[in-house]
Amino acid sequence: MEFRDFNVLPSCKQLAQLARKPYDLTAPGALGPERIKQYTASVCGFDFLYATQRLDNRTLDLLQQLADEAGLVEQFLAMKSGRTMNRIEGFASENRPVLHTACRDIFSSAPCNPEATSQAGEQLARLKNFLLELDQGKIVNHRGESYTTMVQVGIGGSDLGPRALYMALKRYQSAGRSARFIANVDPDDTAEILDNVDLSRTLFNVVSKSGTTLETLTNEQMVRSALEDAGLDPARHLLSVTGAGSPMDDPRRYLRSFHMFDYIGGRYSATSMVGGVTLGFTLGYDAFVEILKGAHAVDVAAEKKDVRANVPLLMALVGIWNRNFLGHTTVAILPYSQALLRFPAHLQQCDMESNGKSVTRKGQPVGWDTGPVIWGEPGTNGQHAFYQLLHQGTTVVPAEFIGFRQSQYGRDIDVDGTTSQQKLVANMLAQSLALAAGQENDNPNRRFAGNRPSSVLIADRLTPFAMGALLALYENKIAYQGFCWNINSFDQEGVQLGKVLATLVLQEMAADSMGKGGVLDKKSPEYTFLKTAGCLKNPQE
Ligand code: G6Q
C-alpha cells in the first residue's frame, strides 16, 4: 500500500479551486428543506446534519475522490487488521500496529485481527470474573464489607477517556458504587480525594500503560502511604492496569492486575481495560459491554467506501475541507449535554496528540496544514460565554454540536409549553442555523456575517451504546484525517520531550534539597529558570 502525500492528490487542486467560492449559506433559500434532508447521514442511532457546512454536491464528489485517491478506507482496514501503521519510514519510531478496534471486535464472527481480539477477550473475561467476585461478596475489605468507590489513578490517555465516559454515563451507575479520578501530580488534587473517600471501602485502580509515568507512580505512593497511615493493607485496595511486562506488571503488589497491550495507544484505550475496570465496577459489566457494542457498530460502519454513507469518514473530510481549503485553524466541540462535560477534553487529547504533527510518514516536513486546535464546553453554558466570538469574532470557528432528543434521567419540567430537554435541543439547532445564516442589521455592531460552518450529531438518548458509538465516531474521524494528511497519528514524541526535561529538572531539585551539586549546568536556561522562579532552596551563582 502506497501512502501518498496530501498535496499531490489531484482532487486537492480541484478542491482548492472550489474553495475560492464556497457554498454561501447566507444566500436566500440556501438552507431549504431539500438541502437539510439531503445533507444528513445516519449511523448507529446518530443523525449527522451537515447542511450548515459550506459545501455542496460538487464538494462532496471531490471529497469522495480525495478519499479514493488517498486510499482512506483501505488504510482503515489495514489498521484494523493489524498492519504496522504507527511508524515513520526510515526513522526510529514506535513501529507497531494500531489495534484499539480489536477491543470491540469481539462481537465479530471473523475478527479483523484474531490474536489481538482474543487477548482483549481474555482481559474482558478476567474483568467479568473480578466483578462477579465483588458482587458475590468474595472480594471484600478487612471487615468483610463491600467496596463502594473506585479511584482511578492515571494521567493522559489513562485518565481522560475513562473519566469522560464515566461522567457521561454516571446516570447508569449501580446503587452504592461511584468513581473518582486522580491524574495531576498536584498534591492538593490527591489530598482532596483521599480526604473525601472512605479509604476502607475504596479500590484504587492504578492505570499506566508504561508503568513509568511520574505523576501516576507518585500518586500511587501517596495513596499507599494514606492506606498504611489508616492501618489498611495496600495489597487489599490497589488494582493495576498496565502493559504486559511493564515495571508495574507485578501482581504481588496488587489485589488484581489487568493488561493492556502495546498496540493500543493511550488516547485510544478507553475501550480496553484502561476504561473497562472503572466503568465495569461503576456501571456494571453489561453496560461496559454495551459501550463496546456501540463502538464496534461504528467501526463496522466506518468501512463503507461511499463518503456520504460513512459518517466518521464524512466528518473527517468535512473537517479537512474546513481546515485545508477554507483555512480554519480551530474546531469547537459543543455537546448540548452536561454529561458530556469532559468529552471535549478527551477529544482535545485524542485529536491534538494524534494529528498535531509536522512530518509525513516518510519523515518529510508536511507542506499542508494538519490537525486544528480542538476545544469546547457544553452548551447552553457556552452560549452565555464564548459564543460571542463564534458569532462575531474575527476568527471563524467551525463547530461540532452534539445533542440528544431525550434526557438521561427522564426527570424534567414543562415551562411555557416546552420541557428543559426541548429547550436544550432547540438552542443547539438554533445556534447551528444562526451561525450559518447570520443576520443583516443597519447597526454594524448587531450584524452577524453568517457563513460560519457547523454540523450537528444527534441521537435519541445518551446510553452506554450511544456513548460507545460516539467515542468510535471521533476515534475513526481522527484516524481518517491522519491517513489523509499522510502523518503518523499514533505516536506522541511531543509528550516524551516534556517527560525527559521534567526528569532533569526534578533531579536538580532533589540534589538542591540535599545540598548536592546537581545535574544541570548552572548557566543553563533550565537552571536559571528554576532559580529565578524561586524553586531552589540553595541556589548557586
Ligand atoms: C496517550 C499518550 C499519553 C499517555 C500518558 C500516560 O496516547 O501516550 O497521554 O496516555 O502519558 O501514560 P501511561 O499510561 O504510560 O502512564
XYZ file of C-alpha atoms and ligand atoms in Angstrom:
557
model
C 0.000 0.000 0.000
C 1.447 3.333 -1.046
C 0.832 6.335 1.224
C 0.519 9.441 -0.926
C 1.246 12.987 0.158
C -1.840 15.118 0.597
C -0.814 17.919 -1.751
C -0.097 15.657 -4.735
C -3.588 14.188 -4.804
C -5.307 15.524 -7.961
C -8.542 16.234 -6.083
C -6.671 18.664 -3.800
C -6.107 21.102 -6.653
C -9.737 20.985 -7.630
C -10.917 21.402 -4.060
C -8.658 24.434 -3.715
C -10.310 25.924 -6.822
C -13.748 25.253 -5.391
C -12.805 26.821 -2.069
C -12.412 30.198 -3.751
C -16.178 30.450 -3.813
C -17.609 28.025 -1.282
C -21.324 27.449 -0.838
C -22.940 30.628 0.505
C -25.096 29.751 3.496
C -26.424 33.304 3.715
C -27.941 33.389 0.222
C -31.751 33.432 0.111
C -33.072 29.861 0.253
C -29.565 28.461 0.931
C -30.872 26.339 3.769
C -34.029 24.960 2.151
C -35.779 21.787 3.349
C -34.383 19.708 0.480
C -30.811 20.642 1.345
C -31.277 19.929 5.035
C -32.724 16.492 4.251
C -30.120 15.675 1.631
C -27.156 16.673 3.769
C -27.991 14.244 6.552
C -26.387 10.853 7.116
C -27.109 8.279 9.800
C -25.069 5.776 11.742
C -25.840 3.565 14.746
C -28.614 5.773 16.123
C -26.902 9.089 15.336
C -28.011 11.517 12.642
C -25.287 13.746 11.241
C -26.744 17.009 9.880
C -24.261 18.952 7.800
C -26.348 21.226 5.564
C -24.862 24.065 7.623
C -21.383 23.396 6.212
C -20.098 25.484 3.316
C -20.181 22.663 0.795
C -22.365 21.267 -1.961
C -22.579 18.158 -4.127
C -19.584 19.160 -6.205
C -17.541 19.467 -2.994
C -18.747 16.083 -1.789
C -17.870 14.459 -5.110
C -14.358 15.828 -4.842
C -14.068 14.767 -1.200
C -15.081 11.287 -2.351
C -12.347 11.472 -4.984
C -9.891 12.606 -2.281
C -10.840 9.631 -0.090
C -10.386 7.249 -3.020
C -7.106 8.738 -4.198
C -5.636 8.589 -0.693
C -6.992 5.050 -0.193
C -8.552 6.078 3.105
C -10.852 3.089 3.598
C -8.052 0.722 2.574
C -5.821 2.311 5.213
C -8.552 2.000 7.828
C -8.989 -1.696 7.005
C -5.221 -2.189 7.113
C -5.166 -0.577 10.560
C -7.948 -2.830 11.819
C -6.246 -5.942 10.532
C -3.019 -5.173 12.368
C -0.715 -3.658 9.797
C 2.137 -1.620 11.335
C 0.589 1.849 10.999
C 2.432 3.506 13.892
C 5.729 4.167 12.154
C 7.827 6.680 10.259
C 9.571 5.051 7.333
C 13.359 5.089 7.614
C 13.451 6.547 11.132
C 13.267 5.142 14.646
C 9.615 5.084 15.699
C 7.201 3.075 17.802
C 6.860 0.813 14.803
C 3.795 -1.207 15.749
C 0.219 -1.976 14.819
C -2.717 0.140 15.984
C -5.439 -2.132 17.262
C -7.788 -0.403 19.679
C -10.621 -1.583 17.415
C -9.713 -5.169 18.395
C -11.080 -4.467 21.914
C -14.565 -4.328 20.421
C -14.129 -6.702 17.521
C -15.083 -9.446 19.998
C -18.600 -9.365 18.570
C -17.414 -10.365 15.075
C -17.560 -13.952 13.918
C -14.412 -13.209 11.898
C -12.368 -10.594 13.793
C -10.014 -8.457 11.685
C -7.075 -9.389 13.925
C -7.951 -12.632 15.713
C -4.909 -12.616 18.023
C -5.483 -9.110 19.409
C -9.201 -9.730 19.744
C -8.564 -12.931 21.629
C -6.221 -11.063 24.022
C -8.936 -8.431 24.514
C -11.474 -11.199 25.125
C -9.238 -12.783 27.795
C -8.934 -9.494 29.673
C -12.666 -8.939 29.421
C -13.308 -12.397 30.863
C -10.916 -11.623 33.755
C -12.827 -8.406 34.369
C -16.146 -10.240 34.322
C -14.879 -12.712 36.949
C -13.483 -9.952 39.121
C -16.759 -8.019 39.043
C -18.696 -11.187 39.798
C -16.490 -11.925 42.809
C -17.112 -8.387 44.053
C -20.856 -8.772 43.553
C -20.884 -12.150 45.289
C -19.017 -10.764 48.273
C -15.968 -12.951 47.595
C -13.729 -9.899 47.452
C -14.300 -7.683 50.474
C -12.331 -5.407 52.757
C -10.705 -6.489 56.010
C -14.005 -6.015 57.839
C -15.862 -8.157 55.323
C -17.569 -5.119 53.743
C -18.023 -4.496 50.036
C -16.098 -1.832 48.161
C -18.159 1.197 47.195
C -15.689 3.541 45.470
C -13.098 3.132 42.780
C -10.441 5.813 42.386
C -8.695 5.624 39.020
C -5.113 6.853 39.284
C -3.686 7.623 35.845
C -2.986 10.516 33.518
C -3.418 11.469 29.853
C -4.833 8.512 27.963
C -5.073 6.607 31.235
C -7.444 9.253 32.573
C -9.247 11.414 30.016
C -11.272 8.848 28.077
C -12.334 6.747 31.080
C -13.203 9.886 33.071
C -15.208 11.401 30.178
C -17.123 8.145 29.703
C -17.775 7.698 33.404
C -19.140 11.228 33.700
C -21.247 10.723 30.587
C -22.819 7.555 31.943
C -22.975 8.245 35.672
C -26.725 8.099 35.429
C -26.429 4.326 34.909
C -24.068 3.616 37.807
C -25.023 0.820 40.174
C -26.520 1.791 43.528
C -23.825 2.216 46.142
C -20.962 2.472 43.638
C -19.113 5.504 42.327
C -15.737 6.566 40.938
C -13.245 9.371 41.420
C -10.144 10.148 39.370
C -6.654 11.320 40.306
C -4.499 12.428 37.388
C -2.489 15.510 38.202
C 0.643 15.330 40.305
C -0.835 18.299 42.173
C -0.856 17.026 45.776
C -3.985 19.057 46.505
C -5.975 17.050 43.948
C -4.887 13.769 45.539
C -5.340 15.064 49.087
C -8.873 16.272 48.380
C -9.861 12.819 47.151
C -8.076 10.934 49.917
C -9.808 13.152 52.473
C -13.233 12.589 50.973
C -13.453 8.859 50.326
C -13.864 6.090 52.873
C -10.431 4.509 52.392
C -11.514 1.243 53.921
C -14.156 0.751 51.208
C -12.162 2.139 48.279
C -10.315 0.354 45.496
C -7.512 2.371 43.876
C -7.124 1.409 40.242
C -3.617 2.444 39.157
C -3.552 2.708 35.369
C -0.366 3.198 33.406
C 0.450 1.508 30.141
C 4.177 2.179 30.504
C 4.226 1.711 34.270
C 6.789 4.521 34.433
C 4.734 7.731 34.415
C 5.990 10.101 37.092
C 2.602 11.549 38.033
C 0.942 8.167 38.379
C 3.771 6.500 40.308
C 3.958 9.490 42.670
C 0.208 9.417 43.263
C 0.327 5.664 43.811
C 2.895 6.273 46.567
C 0.675 8.918 48.126
C -2.272 6.511 48.058
C -0.207 3.652 49.539
C 1.030 5.828 52.349
C -2.516 7.097 53.104
C -3.727 3.488 53.309
C -0.849 2.488 55.574
C -1.450 5.523 57.797
C -5.061 4.360 58.130
C -3.867 0.884 59.136
C -5.030 -0.671 55.863
C -3.156 -3.172 53.712
C -2.482 -1.601 50.272
C -2.450 -5.053 48.648
C -6.144 -5.289 49.522
C -7.013 -1.916 47.994
C -4.877 -1.486 44.901
C -5.545 -2.757 41.398
C -3.384 -2.219 38.343
C -3.894 -1.898 34.631
C -0.607 -1.830 32.778
C 1.281 -3.032 29.734
C 2.380 -6.654 29.879
C 5.978 -6.678 31.134
C 5.989 -3.041 32.349
C 7.656 -2.144 35.685
C 4.161 -2.077 37.202
C 3.380 -5.579 35.978
C 3.852 -7.179 39.397
C 0.668 -8.938 40.557
C 2.082 -9.394 44.103
C 1.676 -5.678 44.769
C -1.960 -5.515 43.691
C -5.240 -7.153 44.587
C -5.897 -7.788 40.889
C -3.971 -6.826 37.740
C -5.158 -6.342 34.179
C -3.222 -5.918 30.979
C -3.331 -3.648 28.006
C -1.111 -4.160 25.003
C 1.437 -2.052 23.148
C -0.721 -1.952 20.034
C -3.309 0.165 21.898
C -2.363 3.835 22.153
C -3.108 5.550 25.466
C -5.580 8.026 23.981
C -7.372 5.205 22.154
C -7.515 2.955 25.209
C -10.889 3.805 26.785
C -12.445 0.581 25.473
C -9.549 -1.564 26.751
C -9.078 -2.427 30.427
C -7.855 1.178 30.863
C -11.520 2.195 30.837
C -13.037 -1.221 31.438
C -12.152 -1.736 35.096
C -13.590 1.523 36.441
C -16.531 1.576 34.021
C -17.307 -2.077 34.762
C -17.128 -1.503 38.526
C -19.409 1.528 38.490
C -21.818 0.871 35.611
C -21.747 -2.919 35.648
C -20.216 -5.407 33.232
C -23.222 -5.387 30.904
C -23.110 -1.614 30.485
C -19.411 -1.790 29.619
C -20.217 -4.434 27.006
C -22.885 -2.073 25.603
C -20.215 0.628 25.211
C -18.082 -1.878 23.297
C -21.077 -2.831 21.125
C -21.733 0.790 20.203
C -18.082 1.340 19.316
C -17.965 -1.889 17.322
C -21.069 -0.968 15.329
C -19.395 2.290 14.284
C -16.092 0.532 13.498
C -18.001 -1.655 11.059
C -19.985 1.243 9.568
C -16.702 3.127 9.096
C -15.633 0.629 6.430
C -18.046 1.953 3.767
C -16.413 3.462 0.719
C -19.227 5.899 -0.019
C -18.324 9.043 1.918
C -21.942 10.189 2.010
C -22.863 6.979 3.863
C -19.796 6.674 6.100
C -20.306 9.192 8.922
C -16.847 9.085 10.560
C -15.196 9.412 7.143
C -17.605 12.202 6.211
C -16.854 14.014 9.480
C -13.143 13.683 8.721
C -13.495 15.019 5.178
C -15.736 17.910 6.190
C -13.052 18.755 8.747
C -10.393 18.625 6.028
C -12.489 20.870 3.795
C -12.690 23.416 6.634
C -9.046 23.074 7.668
C -7.130 22.778 4.411
C -9.350 24.510 1.887
C -11.339 27.102 3.840
C -8.348 27.723 6.142
C -9.976 27.366 9.565
C -7.472 26.723 12.329
C -9.674 25.550 15.155
C -12.743 23.405 15.889
C -15.159 23.769 18.799
C -16.835 20.604 20.107
C -20.077 21.720 21.733
C -22.125 18.992 23.423
C -25.609 20.026 24.488
C -25.437 17.515 27.305
C -23.972 18.261 30.717
C -22.997 14.597 30.993
C -20.508 15.178 28.161
C -18.707 17.814 30.212
C -15.280 16.167 29.818
C -15.788 14.736 26.335
C -14.281 17.797 24.595
C -11.216 17.445 26.855
C -10.882 13.814 25.833
C -11.176 14.742 22.163
C -8.689 17.529 22.662
C -6.122 14.894 23.579
C -7.259 12.281 21.111
C -7.239 14.702 18.186
C -4.383 17.056 19.016
C -1.970 14.370 20.233
C -2.775 12.290 17.166
C -2.788 14.900 14.438
C -0.634 17.701 15.855
C 2.222 16.558 13.608
C 4.558 18.243 11.120
C 6.259 15.375 9.303
C 4.848 12.797 6.932
C 5.053 9.065 7.361
C 8.304 9.301 5.400
C 9.774 11.802 7.848
C 9.497 14.733 5.404
C 8.118 18.123 6.505
C 4.447 18.390 5.582
C 3.593 21.099 3.086
C -0.013 21.409 4.255
C -1.895 22.046 7.474
C -2.593 19.136 9.810
C -4.714 18.912 12.984
C -6.643 22.004 14.099
C -6.855 23.275 17.675
C -9.688 21.409 19.409
C -11.593 22.832 22.350
C -15.115 23.036 23.696
C -17.588 23.153 26.539
C -21.168 22.045 26.952
C -23.987 24.264 25.697
C -26.014 26.185 26.650
C -23.398 27.367 29.177
C -21.068 28.310 26.344
C -23.766 30.481 24.779
C -23.543 32.760 27.787
C -19.787 32.919 27.487
C -17.588 32.427 24.423
C -20.254 32.159 21.699
C -19.856 35.900 21.186
C -16.588 35.158 19.383
C -18.173 32.306 17.451
C -20.811 34.674 16.069
C -18.924 37.915 15.618
C -15.215 37.337 16.237
C -12.576 37.738 13.535
C -11.675 34.035 13.687
C -14.178 31.669 12.129
C -14.523 28.587 14.351
C -16.216 25.565 12.779
C -18.438 23.999 15.421
C -19.446 20.390 16.016
C -22.671 20.220 18.018
C -23.682 17.013 19.808
C -27.136 16.543 21.307
C -29.884 14.140 22.347
C -33.648 14.251 21.880
C -34.334 12.758 25.298
C -32.741 13.310 28.669
C -30.955 10.558 30.584
C -32.929 10.812 33.815
C -36.341 11.484 32.280
C -36.992 13.971 35.067
C -37.998 17.285 33.527
C -40.333 20.233 33.792
C -42.665 21.867 31.320
C -42.319 25.646 31.415
C -44.148 27.785 28.843
C -45.079 24.725 26.814
C -41.638 23.125 26.459
C -39.507 20.830 28.597
C -35.945 21.674 29.592
C -34.704 18.967 27.225
C -36.594 20.624 24.366
C -35.087 23.963 25.319
C -31.632 22.385 25.257
C -32.064 20.847 21.810
C -33.809 23.943 20.428
C -30.860 26.069 21.481
C -28.410 23.729 19.773
C -30.281 23.698 16.464
C -30.856 27.458 16.617
C -27.142 28.100 17.157
C -26.175 25.987 14.171
C -28.624 27.847 11.928
C -27.715 31.284 13.309
C -24.007 30.697 12.697
C -24.768 29.642 9.133
C -27.359 32.192 8.076
C -26.205 35.242 10.046
C -28.394 38.328 10.215
C -28.338 41.683 8.494
C -28.692 44.855 10.544
C -28.129 48.552 9.843
C -26.248 48.700 13.108
C -22.839 47.136 12.300
C -22.434 46.049 15.898
C -25.604 43.994 15.596
C -24.716 42.462 12.270
C -23.967 38.745 12.009
C -21.998 37.855 8.893
C -23.021 34.182 8.923
C -21.289 31.562 6.767
C -19.808 30.092 9.933
C -19.801 26.346 9.376
C -21.089 23.769 11.823
C -22.659 20.346 11.949
C -24.950 18.521 14.354
C -24.727 14.965 15.654
C -27.975 13.967 17.309
C -29.261 10.701 18.828
C -32.229 9.741 20.973
C -30.510 9.368 24.332
C -27.013 9.186 25.783
C -26.919 5.476 26.672
C -23.831 3.253 27.068
C -24.312 2.046 23.473
C -24.625 5.638 22.178
C -21.539 6.680 24.152
C -19.515 3.842 22.647
C -20.721 4.827 19.193
C -19.899 8.500 19.756
C -16.415 7.643 21.006
C -15.701 5.483 17.963
C -17.122 8.118 15.591
C -14.476 10.536 16.797
C -11.646 7.989 17.091
C -12.265 6.950 13.498
C -12.691 10.532 12.286
C -9.290 11.379 13.762
C -7.608 8.311 12.258
C -9.125 9.093 8.849
C -7.814 12.658 8.947
C -4.323 11.438 9.856
C -4.381 8.966 6.944
C -5.424 11.737 4.587
C -2.676 14.081 5.788
C -0.177 11.206 5.492
C 1.013 11.645 9.070
C 1.505 9.120 11.850
C -1.454 9.771 14.167
C -0.375 7.152 16.667
C 2.847 8.354 18.294
C 3.423 11.323 20.641
C 7.044 12.465 20.586
C 5.913 15.900 21.775
C 4.742 14.373 25.052
C 8.011 12.460 25.504
C 10.094 15.657 25.275
C 8.300 17.195 28.262
C 8.729 13.993 30.302
C 12.529 13.949 29.727
C 13.010 17.638 30.566
C 10.909 17.395 33.727
C 13.026 14.448 34.897
C 16.216 16.511 34.564
C 14.729 19.483 36.388
C 13.496 17.196 39.190
C 16.932 15.634 39.563
C 18.321 19.123 40.051
C 15.673 19.953 42.673
C 16.405 16.718 44.561
C 20.139 17.488 44.556
C 19.413 21.049 45.690
C 17.336 19.762 48.625
C 20.232 17.553 49.705
C 22.742 20.388 49.222
C 24.476 18.467 46.416
C 25.846 19.546 43.054
C 23.038 18.523 40.722
C 22.966 17.667 37.033
C 22.331 20.991 35.312
C 24.917 23.493 34.099
C 24.469 26.430 36.475
C 24.327 28.775 33.469
C 21.786 26.695 31.547
C 18.319 28.100 30.845
C 16.804 25.247 32.899
C 18.865 26.141 35.983
C 18.307 29.891 35.569
C 14.589 29.306 35.177
C 14.429 27.251 38.374
C 16.452 29.792 40.301
C 14.530 32.819 39.014
C 11.203 31.144 39.782
C 12.375 30.786 43.386
C 12.167 26.978 43.346
C 15.645 26.186 44.712
C 16.481 26.058 48.403
C 20.237 26.553 47.909
C 20.577 28.488 44.650
C 24.092 28.790 43.298
C 25.602 31.677 41.402
C -1.637 8.922 25.012
C -0.344 9.369 25.463
C -0.281 9.835 26.895
C -0.277 8.700 27.915
C 0.081 9.268 29.280
C 0.070 8.209 30.354
O -1.851 8.464 23.926
O 0.606 8.408 25.198
O -1.333 10.714 27.218
O -1.507 8.067 27.944
O 1.342 9.872 29.213
O 0.933 7.176 30.034
P 0.900 5.830 30.811
O -0.405 5.162 30.609
O 2.041 5.030 30.269
O 1.091 6.154 32.272
